[in-house]
Coordinates of C-alpha atoms in Angstrom, one line a residue:
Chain A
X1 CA 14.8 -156.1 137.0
X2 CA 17.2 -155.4 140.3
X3 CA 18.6 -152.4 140.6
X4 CA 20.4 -150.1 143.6
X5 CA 19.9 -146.9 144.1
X6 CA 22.5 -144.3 145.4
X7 CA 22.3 -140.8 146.0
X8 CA 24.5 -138.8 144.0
X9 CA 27.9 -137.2 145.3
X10 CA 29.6 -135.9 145.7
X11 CA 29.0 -135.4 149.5
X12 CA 31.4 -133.3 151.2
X13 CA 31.6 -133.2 154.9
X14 CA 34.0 -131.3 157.9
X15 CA 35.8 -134.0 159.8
X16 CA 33.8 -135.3 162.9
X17 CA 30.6 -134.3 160.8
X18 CA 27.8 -136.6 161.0
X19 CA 27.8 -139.3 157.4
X20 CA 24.6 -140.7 156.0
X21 CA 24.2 -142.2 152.0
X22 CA 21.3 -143.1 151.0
X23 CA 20.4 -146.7 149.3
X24 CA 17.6 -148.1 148.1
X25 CA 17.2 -151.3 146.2
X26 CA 14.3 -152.9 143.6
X27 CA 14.4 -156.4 143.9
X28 CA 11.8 -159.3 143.1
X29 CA 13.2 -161.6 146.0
X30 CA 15.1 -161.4 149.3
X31 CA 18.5 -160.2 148.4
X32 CA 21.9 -160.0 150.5
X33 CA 22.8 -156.1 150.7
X34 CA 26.8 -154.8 150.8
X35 CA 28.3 -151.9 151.4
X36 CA 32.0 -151.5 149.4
X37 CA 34.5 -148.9 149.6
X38 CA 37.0 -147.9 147.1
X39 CA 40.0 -145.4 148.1
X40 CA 41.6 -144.0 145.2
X41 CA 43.8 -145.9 143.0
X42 CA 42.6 -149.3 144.6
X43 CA 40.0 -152.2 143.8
X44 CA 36.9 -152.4 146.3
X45 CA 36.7 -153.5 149.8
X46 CA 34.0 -154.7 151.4
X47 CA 32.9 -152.8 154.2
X48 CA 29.7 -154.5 156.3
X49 CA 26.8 -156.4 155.0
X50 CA 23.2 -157.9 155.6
X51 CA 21.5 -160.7 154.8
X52 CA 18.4 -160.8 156.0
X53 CA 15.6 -157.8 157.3
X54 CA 16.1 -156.0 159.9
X55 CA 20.0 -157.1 160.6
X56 CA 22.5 -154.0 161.0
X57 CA 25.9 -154.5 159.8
X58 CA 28.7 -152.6 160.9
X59 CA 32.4 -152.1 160.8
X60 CA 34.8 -149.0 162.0
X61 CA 32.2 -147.0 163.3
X62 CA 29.8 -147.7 160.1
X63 CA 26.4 -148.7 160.2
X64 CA 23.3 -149.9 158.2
X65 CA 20.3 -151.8 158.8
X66 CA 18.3 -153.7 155.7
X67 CA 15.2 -151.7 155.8
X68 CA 12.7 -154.4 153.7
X69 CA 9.4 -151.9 154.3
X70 CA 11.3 -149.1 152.9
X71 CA 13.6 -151.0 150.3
X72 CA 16.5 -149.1 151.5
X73 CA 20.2 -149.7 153.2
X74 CA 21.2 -146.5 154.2
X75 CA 24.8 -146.2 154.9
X76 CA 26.1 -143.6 158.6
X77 CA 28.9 -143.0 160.5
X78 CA 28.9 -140.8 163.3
X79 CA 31.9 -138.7 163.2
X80 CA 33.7 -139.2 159.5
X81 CA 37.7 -138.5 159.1
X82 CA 39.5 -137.3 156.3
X83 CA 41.0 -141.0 155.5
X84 CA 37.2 -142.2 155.2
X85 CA 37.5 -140.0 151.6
X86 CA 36.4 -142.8 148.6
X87 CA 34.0 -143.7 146.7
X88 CA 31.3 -145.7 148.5
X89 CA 29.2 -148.6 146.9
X90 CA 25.9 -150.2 147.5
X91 CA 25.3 -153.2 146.1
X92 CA 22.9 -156.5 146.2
X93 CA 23.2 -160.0 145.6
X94 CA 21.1 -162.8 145.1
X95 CA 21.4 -166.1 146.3
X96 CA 20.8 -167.6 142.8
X97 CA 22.7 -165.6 140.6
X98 CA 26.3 -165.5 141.5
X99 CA 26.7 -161.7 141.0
X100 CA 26.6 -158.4 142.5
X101 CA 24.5 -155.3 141.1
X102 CA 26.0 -152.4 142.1
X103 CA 24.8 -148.9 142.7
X104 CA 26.8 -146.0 141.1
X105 CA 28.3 -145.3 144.0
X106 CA 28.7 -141.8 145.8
X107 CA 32.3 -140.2 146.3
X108 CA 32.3 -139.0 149.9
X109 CA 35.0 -135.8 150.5
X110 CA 36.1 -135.3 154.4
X111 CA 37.7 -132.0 154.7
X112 CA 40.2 -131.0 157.7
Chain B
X1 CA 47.8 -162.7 154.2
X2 CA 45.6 -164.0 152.0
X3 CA 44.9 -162.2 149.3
X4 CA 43.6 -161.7 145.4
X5 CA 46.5 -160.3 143.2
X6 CA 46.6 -158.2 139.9
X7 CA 49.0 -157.9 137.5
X8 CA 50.4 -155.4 136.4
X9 CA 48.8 -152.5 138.1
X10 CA 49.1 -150.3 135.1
X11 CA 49.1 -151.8 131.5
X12 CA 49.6 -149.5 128.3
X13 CA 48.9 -150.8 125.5
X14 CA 48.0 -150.1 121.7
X15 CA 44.6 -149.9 119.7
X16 CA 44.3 -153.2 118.5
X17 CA 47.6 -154.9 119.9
X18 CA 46.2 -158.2 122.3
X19 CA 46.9 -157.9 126.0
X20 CA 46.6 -159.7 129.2
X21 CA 45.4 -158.8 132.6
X22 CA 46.4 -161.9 135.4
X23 CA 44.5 -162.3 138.9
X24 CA 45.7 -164.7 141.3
X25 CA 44.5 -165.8 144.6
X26 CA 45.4 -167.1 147.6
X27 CA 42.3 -167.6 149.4
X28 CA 41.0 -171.3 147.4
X29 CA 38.0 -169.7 146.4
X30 CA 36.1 -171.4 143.7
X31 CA 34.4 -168.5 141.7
X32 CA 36.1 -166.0 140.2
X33 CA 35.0 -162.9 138.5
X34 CA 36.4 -159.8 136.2
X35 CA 34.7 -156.4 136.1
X36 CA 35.2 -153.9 134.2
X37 CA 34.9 -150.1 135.7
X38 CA 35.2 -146.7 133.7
X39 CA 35.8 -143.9 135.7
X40 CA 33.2 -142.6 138.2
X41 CA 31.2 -145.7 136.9
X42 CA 30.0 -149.2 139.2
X43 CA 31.8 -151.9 138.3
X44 CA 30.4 -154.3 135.5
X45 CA 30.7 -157.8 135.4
X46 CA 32.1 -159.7 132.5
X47 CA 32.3 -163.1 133.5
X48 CA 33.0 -165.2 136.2
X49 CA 33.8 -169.0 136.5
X50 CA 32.6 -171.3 139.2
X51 CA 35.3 -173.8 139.3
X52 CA 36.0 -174.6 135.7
X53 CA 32.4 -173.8 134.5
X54 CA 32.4 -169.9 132.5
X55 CA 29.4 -167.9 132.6
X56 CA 29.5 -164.8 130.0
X57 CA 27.5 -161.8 131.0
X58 CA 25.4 -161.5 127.7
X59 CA 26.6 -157.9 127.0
X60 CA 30.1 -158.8 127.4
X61 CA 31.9 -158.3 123.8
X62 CA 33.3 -160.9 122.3
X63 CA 36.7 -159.1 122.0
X64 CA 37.1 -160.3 125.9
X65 CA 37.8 -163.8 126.4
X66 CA 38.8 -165.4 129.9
X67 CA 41.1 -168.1 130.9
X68 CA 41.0 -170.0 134.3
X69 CA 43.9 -173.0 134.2
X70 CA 43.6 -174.0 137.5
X71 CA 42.1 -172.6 140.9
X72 CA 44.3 -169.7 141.4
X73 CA 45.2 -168.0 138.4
X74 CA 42.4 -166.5 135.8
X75 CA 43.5 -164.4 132.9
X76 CA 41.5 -161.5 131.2
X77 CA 42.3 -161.4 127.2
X78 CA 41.4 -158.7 124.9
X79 CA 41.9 -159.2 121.2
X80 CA 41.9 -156.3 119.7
X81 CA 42.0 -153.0 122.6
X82 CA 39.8 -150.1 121.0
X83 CA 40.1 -146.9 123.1
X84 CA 36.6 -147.7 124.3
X85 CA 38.1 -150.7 126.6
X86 CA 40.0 -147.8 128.3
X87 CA 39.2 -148.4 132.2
X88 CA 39.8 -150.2 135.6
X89 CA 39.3 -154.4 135.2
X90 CA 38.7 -155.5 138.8
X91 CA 39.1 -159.6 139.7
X92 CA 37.0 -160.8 142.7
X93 CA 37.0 -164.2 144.2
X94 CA 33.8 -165.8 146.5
X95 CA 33.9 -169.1 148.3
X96 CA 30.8 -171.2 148.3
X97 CA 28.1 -172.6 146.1
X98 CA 26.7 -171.3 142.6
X99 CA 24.4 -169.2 143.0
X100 CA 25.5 -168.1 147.2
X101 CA 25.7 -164.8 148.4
X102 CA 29.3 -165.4 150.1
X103 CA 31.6 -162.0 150.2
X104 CA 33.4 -161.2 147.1
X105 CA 37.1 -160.1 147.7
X106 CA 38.4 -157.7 144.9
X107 CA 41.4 -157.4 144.0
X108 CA 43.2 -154.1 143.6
X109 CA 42.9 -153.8 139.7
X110 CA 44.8 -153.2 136.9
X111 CA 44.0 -150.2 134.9
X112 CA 44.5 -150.1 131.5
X113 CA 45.1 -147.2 129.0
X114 CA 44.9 -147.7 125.5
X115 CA 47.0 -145.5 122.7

């Protein structure tokens, strides 16, 4: 079946350090790929997406580009801050099923 | 702002005493769906409805039951709480077809504790 990939956290970074979280995805079709973000305490935001191969999405200074040859979504930011600390998802969606498969997600820790 | 709305944020409740978690939305979105996260765990879906229609995840217990009375409110019902329903139930609304890929907007959860 699907599935989404994450690598496992947590990843802890200095402040201005350079952020990459890997994502790869299984998946049968031609899924729609997300990036969420959960701070602590609060539900999950969305924070870029991609529908199709080879489009990058991005928002505050975030990037990542569906990868179909390699299956993957990999998440980067160039310089992280210590308010970027949460737990970052990777998720999938297909355009006939209504739902989001999620990854486990990997807690990123930015440290002054 | 527009917005998707839990209620309460924290709900306490006993083994086996019913409760209710309420999302509501301003957005007029037609689908609406409830996760359930435990900690350092992705969020699993439940169910969702797309308008009035209810699709049950086939894992989803039967202790959970769902209520949508109109477009903006849905309700989240357990029966009987065991300590295993301990966690964070997330609501998420998407605009758009069955079956589209459209953004899902969370809201910020309730998270419930069971005695």
């Amino acid at each position: 079946g699907d599935s989404v990939t994450q690598m496992e956290g947590p990843v802890t970074l200095s402040e201005e350090a350079f952020l990459t979280i890997n994502c790869t995805y299984t998946a049968t079709g031609y899924p729609s790929l997300f990036w969420y973000v959960q701070y602590p305490g609060e539900g999950l935001q969305l924070l870029l997406k991609a529908t199709k191969a080879d489009d990058k999405g991005s928002n505050k200074g975030f990037e990542a580009t569906y990868r179909k040859e390699t299956t993957s979504f990999h998440l980067e930011k160039g310089s992280v801050q210590v308010s970027d600390s949460a737990v970052y998802f990777c998720a999938l969606s297909y355009y006939n099923t209504d739902k989001l498969i999620f990854g486990t997600g990997t807690r990123l820790q930015v440290f002054p | 702002d527009a917005m998707v709305i839990q209620n309460p944020r924290y709900q306490v409740t006993q083994f086996g005493k019913p409760v209710t978690l309420s999302c509501s939305q301003t957005l007029n979105h037609n689908v609406m769906y409830w996760y359930q996260q435990k900690s350092s765990q992705a969020p699993k879906l439940l169910f969702h409805y797309y308008d009035k229609d209810f699709n049950n995840e086939a894992d989803t217990p039967d202790n959970f039951q769902s209520r949508r009375p109109n477009t903006s409110f849905c309700f989240l019902d357990i029966r009987s709480p065991g300590l295993g329903d301990a966690a964070m139930y997330l609501c998420a609304t998407r605009d758009g077809p069955s079956g589209g890929v459209g953004t899902q907007y969370f809201g910020p959860g309730t998270r419930l504790t069971v005695l």
